[in-house]
Amino acid sequence: MRKSAYGFGVLLCSLLLVLVFSGNVNATPAREETKQLVQPSGETFEATLNGNENLNWWTTEDASVIKIGNDNYWYYAKIVDQDLQLTNAKYAIDEKPSDAADLKEVLKLEPGHKLMAKPKDIPTNDQVELLSASEHPTLVLLVEFNDVKIKNKEADWNKRFFGSSGSTLNNYFDEVSDGKLQFKAAGETSGVVNDGVVKVSINKNHPRPEGAYNQNELYTQLFKDAVAASNAKVNYAQFDQNKDGYLSSEELHIVTIVAGGEASYGDEGRVVWGHMTNLYDGQAPRLDGVKIGAYLANGGYTMFGENHGDHMATVGIIAHEMGHDLGLPDLYDYDNSSFAVGVHSLMGGGTWTTANGKDIGEYPAHLDAWSKMVLGFVKPVEVQDNGTYQVANFIANNYSVLKLKTTDESEYFLVENRQFKGFDIGLAEYVASPGIAIWHIDEDQFSNGMNNLDETYKAVDLEEANESRLGYPELDQDPEQYPYVYYDHYFSGNGYAQFTNSSKPNSKRYGGSNSSVSVTVIDSNRDSMAVSVKVPNGEDKSPPEWPTSAKLTSSSITNSTITLNWPSATDPSGIASYIIYKNGSFLKEVSATTKSLKVQGLATNKEYSFKVEAVDKKGYVTGNGPSLKTKTSATTTLRIEGLNRFETAAKISKDTFNVAETVVIARGYDFPDALSGAPLAYQLNAPILLTRTDRLPKETADEIKRLKATKAIILGGENAISPSTESAIKSLGVTIERISGENRYDTSAKIAKRMGGDPAYAVVAYGRNFPDALAIAPYAAKMGYPILLVESDKVPTATSKALATINDTIVVGGDQVITSKVYNNLPSPERISGENRFGTAAAVKAKYYTDSKTTYLANGYGFADALTGSVLAGKQNAPLLLVKTTSIPLETSDAIKNITDFRILGGEAAINKSVENMLFK
């Protein structure tokens, strides 16, 4: 008898909960990202791909539901029965027809499922067993047609599946299975013998099944044609290990990679939608005496498009479909009314995560703890007693998951450790910080076929740590109403620490009764984290004791932080943790070895009371711990930061302007064209926003919309900011003015000309570097002085002409950047300089901001944050000083001695937290 689909060995039917997906195709979730679509007649518009293999469509910005026709035109869709069909009206060309589908009604559709998927078994609590190390034979069929050919080499596909390093299927599953699962190349005689990859040519054109009325039949025939064409090179009988005349997925995983694109990625035309399914017995082809892909014997196949846009399909979609072939269900929300598990699992949106600038899907997220459990990758520790437990991620030698049972065997919690390492580095693009993931499981939702369809009652649900701050769970919201934001869903000792019956989120059962489960995360983020756990009927003992001389003391006080220190308590059973209270309320629980805590987020110049209590290993807590009253510093800091320079610029804009008629747009990765932009932006009451050369970042586009801007001034030529980026800006309803010259000097002169007027002074700065020009930019902006650029040893022609009407100049920078030869040929020059860039910025502050109590700080070796912050500093009549990433230069340190209010531009990658702490000393 064959093993179950989960790989746990033979399980008695009477002990199983049967999970039957009666007619569900297991499909890849759509890559829900906005894309610009183009009609063959030239009309362009933006839309987002929604749905899955069973039902999919594109949603436009005006909430129209559209699909592509065989003529490559995009048509309004209409609802017919429980499916979507094309109307005769072309989107953005014809008038919207009266029978066009309403998006709200589309989200309610329950389409007839096109194929059958195999039944799966969920083991009961005492039947979960660790999978023994195993290799699964896998055959990869590359399928091409008369009109579209396979683009990538067979060797590349062999590496994508069977390679042991990099973004490969084997490397992914080796990591998520803790070394328990590998896929091995199936034996075949095509090309490189036994490399597991067979290319077949079908003497037909691509069937283009997506959107066809007979889609099911086309997919089935495509698979049958592919295996038939491969038969000359593959002896399928060799894989029938139990000699029952059928091939199960465990005996052979069959992957069909179809030439052309992938519909779930957003490709159009000759595409398929990635899925895993199987065939009725009468449909399953018989080759070499065995039936292939039959539902009856837990057979099946996976299929997806060869390419994602212009590149080879990434490992995310492959791993997702292989997850189905191993027996896992989809964990995304089929009706698109919620995010379900979001990016936190491969079987949800984690298919498409990535990192390090790679193509999406290169670094898919790990499987969730439940999926790892049912596949036998981990056997959870069932917690019986209250106490402190270590939860280690896959990097640690003792990889572990905790299982916290309720009074219902089918409903429980799983606790795992998710760090941004290995393939989970892909989470870092979407999740604020790593930490402890707490999963709420109710297997009854699998038994009744609901899975994760009901966002209020999911089979596998991530308890979202930041619900305590937001007041609602982000993953349960309608994606159309609550688009993705940067998630903060994991618990940690230095963040969201508690999960109890009364917390938010809480540990209550779905029916509303108390589960008596609680979790307090003790450690900050690391590969092995301590958690304090309480479970129903856990045993407790008497509380610990403090020494009579115990005192709580403070150190390292800033305007928002205080470090607390305390001695050890004692208890016969041992100390498990310490709980710290602030002003009578719970603050944090830390490990027994921790004797100090840095308390953050405090108000400036305010008195606080603190108290610490000890917890023993049975959960008892003291009530007489040491206490302290202390006060924070009067010095204040405010950091304006984003996840990147584009978001930082947008946040600076948001801090400066509620609305703005005009925005100034500069290139985000080079400075020459932007150096002179601050005075113009200030004059126009406009923020400076940043863009990439070849595309408009979402952060910038969103800020332009928020500002309700109607005009944009682009600084630099088309090599700096491309026509396509200009078009993207125009598409926001903005008129464009481009200021560009033959070089940076000509551009600065044209910016000065655009400012107009009769300025009393002009600022002259070195054009080959940015620090000096940006240090004086807030003052120049405030005064309305143009900034003109020179070479070190000559005045360019464009600058010379611009200076013709100027009587006085302020020269920024020493002889080493602007020589005496240049200086002496300028109109009535006055030099402001220091020994270096930091000294020059300090000299500007000393000259023009003698009484200022506020200053802006920017990294002296990066231009972007200083540039975009110069308008804000100018408006607040504050200087801009420069620091290093991890230190404050002496020149800057001297300049800030009387400053009590600091505004830091950029995140910790630009100006480290250690620099911020130095401001209080």
mmCIF file of C-alpha atoms in Angstrom, residues 105-217:
data_model
loop_
_atom_site.group_PDB
_atom_site.id
_atom_site.type_symbol
_atom_site.label_atom_id
_atom_site.label_comp_id
_atom_site.label_asym_id
_atom_site.label_seq_id
_atom_site.Cartn_x
_atom_site.Cartn_y
_atom_site.Cartn_z
ATOM 1 C CA GLU A 105 -20.455 41.095 -7.727
ATOM 2 C CA VAL A 106 -17.389 39.451 -9.277
ATOM 3 C CA LEU A 107 -15.883 39.005 -5.814
ATOM 4 C CA LYS A 108 -18.966 37.015 -4.820
ATOM 5 C CA LEU A 109 -18.712 34.522 -7.711
ATOM 6 C CA GLU A 110 -18.243 30.842 -6.996
ATOM 7 C CA PRO A 111 -17.044 29.423 -10.330
ATOM 8 C CA GLY A 112 -17.520 25.798 -11.222
ATOM 9 C CA HIS A 113 -14.134 24.193 -10.657
ATOM 10 C CA LYS A 114 -12.670 22.879 -13.810
ATOM 11 C CA LEU A 115 -10.754 19.812 -12.647
ATOM 12 C CA MET A 116 -10.577 17.453 -9.696
ATOM 13 C CA ALA A 117 -7.771 17.587 -7.176
ATOM 14 C CA LYS A 118 -6.770 14.591 -5.092
ATOM 15 C CA PRO A 119 -8.011 14.007 -1.525
ATOM 16 C CA LYS A 120 -5.588 14.654 1.297
ATOM 17 C CA ASP A 121 -5.296 13.387 4.833
ATOM 18 C CA ILE A 122 -4.598 15.431 7.954
ATOM 19 C CA PRO A 123 -2.904 13.390 10.695
ATOM 20 C CA THR A 124 -4.337 13.512 14.193
ATOM 21 C CA ASN A 125 -2.170 14.925 16.983
ATOM 22 C CA ASP A 126 -0.445 11.653 17.861
ATOM 23 C CA GLN A 127 0.179 10.674 14.253
ATOM 24 C CA VAL A 128 2.502 13.503 13.206
ATOM 25 C CA GLU A 129 5.828 11.897 12.411
ATOM 26 C CA LEU A 130 9.030 13.396 11.084
ATOM 27 C CA LEU A 131 9.604 12.595 7.447
ATOM 28 C CA SER A 132 12.649 10.408 6.849
ATOM 29 C CA ALA A 133 15.191 11.901 4.467
ATOM 30 C CA SER A 134 13.922 11.104 0.981
ATOM 31 C CA GLU A 135 14.363 11.900 -2.696
ATOM 32 C CA HIS A 136 11.344 12.256 -4.969
ATOM 33 C CA PRO A 137 11.785 11.337 -8.668
ATOM 34 C CA THR A 138 10.841 14.337 -10.783
ATOM 35 C CA LEU A 139 10.368 14.626 -14.541
ATOM 36 C CA VAL A 140 10.454 18.063 -16.184
ATOM 37 C CA LEU A 141 8.774 18.283 -19.607
ATOM 38 C CA LEU A 142 9.600 21.376 -21.686
ATOM 39 C CA VAL A 143 6.712 21.763 -24.129
ATOM 40 C CA GLU A 144 7.026 23.879 -27.286
ATOM 41 C CA PHE A 145 4.767 24.472 -30.287
ATOM 42 C CA ASN A 146 4.893 25.495 -33.927
ATOM 43 C CA ASP A 147 4.398 29.169 -33.041
ATOM 44 C CA VAL A 148 6.273 29.482 -29.741
ATOM 45 C CA LYS A 149 9.487 27.739 -28.706
ATOM 46 C CA ILE A 150 11.225 26.999 -25.433
ATOM 47 C CA LYS A 151 13.691 29.841 -24.793
ATOM 48 C CA ASN A 152 15.826 28.533 -21.946
ATOM 49 C CA LYS A 153 18.348 25.699 -22.139
ATOM 50 C CA GLU A 154 17.620 22.268 -20.700
ATOM 51 C CA ALA A 155 20.696 22.661 -18.500
ATOM 52 C CA ASP A 156 19.215 25.831 -17.015
ATOM 53 C CA TRP A 157 16.013 23.993 -16.143
ATOM 54 C CA ASN A 158 17.973 21.109 -14.662
ATOM 55 C CA LYS A 159 19.749 23.591 -12.418
ATOM 56 C CA ARG A 160 16.508 25.408 -11.500
ATOM 57 C CA PHE A 161 15.036 22.146 -10.228
ATOM 58 C CA PHE A 162 17.926 19.993 -9.055
ATOM 59 C CA GLY A 163 20.711 22.472 -8.257
ATOM 60 C CA SER A 164 21.883 22.451 -4.649
ATOM 61 C CA SER A 165 22.619 26.163 -4.264
ATOM 62 C CA GLY A 166 21.062 29.463 -5.209
ATOM 63 C CA SER A 167 17.409 29.937 -6.124
ATOM 64 C CA THR A 168 16.533 26.316 -6.960
ATOM 65 C CA LEU A 169 13.709 23.964 -6.024
ATOM 66 C CA ASN A 170 16.040 21.548 -4.247
ATOM 67 C CA ASN A 171 17.778 24.266 -2.274
ATOM 68 C CA TYR A 172 14.422 25.706 -1.231
ATOM 69 C CA PHE A 173 12.952 22.414 -0.019
ATOM 70 C CA ASP A 174 16.219 21.327 1.579
ATOM 71 C CA GLU A 175 15.992 24.492 3.680
ATOM 72 C CA VAL A 176 12.288 24.429 4.558
ATOM 73 C CA SER A 177 12.277 20.660 5.247
ATOM 74 C CA ASP A 178 15.330 20.885 7.517
ATOM 75 C CA GLY A 179 17.178 18.587 5.123
ATOM 76 C CA LYS A 180 14.422 15.965 4.871
ATOM 77 C CA LEU A 181 13.272 16.359 1.243
ATOM 78 C CA GLN A 182 14.997 16.520 -2.121
ATOM 79 C CA PHE A 183 13.838 16.058 -5.703
ATOM 80 C CA LYS A 184 15.979 13.827 -7.929
ATOM 81 C CA ALA A 185 16.150 13.855 -11.702
ATOM 82 C CA ALA A 186 13.992 11.109 -13.211
ATOM 83 C CA GLY A 187 15.582 8.614 -15.574
ATOM 84 C CA GLU A 188 15.132 9.428 -19.275
ATOM 85 C CA THR A 189 17.139 9.254 -22.504
ATOM 86 C CA SER A 190 16.574 12.726 -23.982
ATOM 87 C CA GLY A 191 19.524 15.110 -24.471
ATOM 88 C CA VAL A 192 21.689 14.709 -21.392
ATOM 89 C CA VAL A 193 20.609 11.257 -20.261
ATOM 90 C CA ASN A 194 18.981 11.061 -16.829
ATOM 91 C CA ASP A 195 19.119 14.815 -16.153
ATOM 92 C CA GLY A 196 15.361 14.732 -15.567
ATOM 93 C CA VAL A 197 14.563 17.234 -18.351
ATOM 94 C CA VAL A 198 12.892 16.300 -21.655
ATOM 95 C CA LYS A 199 12.043 18.806 -24.382
ATOM 96 C CA VAL A 200 9.071 17.875 -26.561
ATOM 97 C CA SER A 201 7.619 19.569 -29.644
ATOM 98 C CA ILE A 202 3.892 19.418 -30.302
ATOM 99 C CA ASN A 203 2.848 19.875 -33.928
ATOM 100 C CA LYS A 204 0.244 22.498 -33.072
ATOM 101 C CA ASN A 205 0.100 26.151 -32.229
ATOM 102 C CA HIS A 206 -0.073 27.181 -28.602
ATOM 103 C CA PRO A 207 -3.619 26.320 -27.402
ATOM 104 C CA ARG A 208 -3.984 29.578 -25.407
ATOM 105 C CA PRO A 209 -6.310 27.961 -22.851
ATOM 106 C CA GLU A 210 -6.677 31.015 -20.591
ATOM 107 C CA GLY A 211 -10.055 32.624 -21.281
ATOM 108 C CA ALA A 212 -11.169 29.904 -23.693
ATOM 109 C CA TYR A 213 -14.681 28.489 -23.204
ATOM 110 C CA ASN A 214 -13.202 24.939 -23.233
ATOM 111 C CA GLN A 215 -10.260 25.789 -21.002
ATOM 112 C CA ASN A 216 -10.442 22.512 -19.058
ATOM 113 C CA GLU A 217 -10.298 20.384 -22.184
#
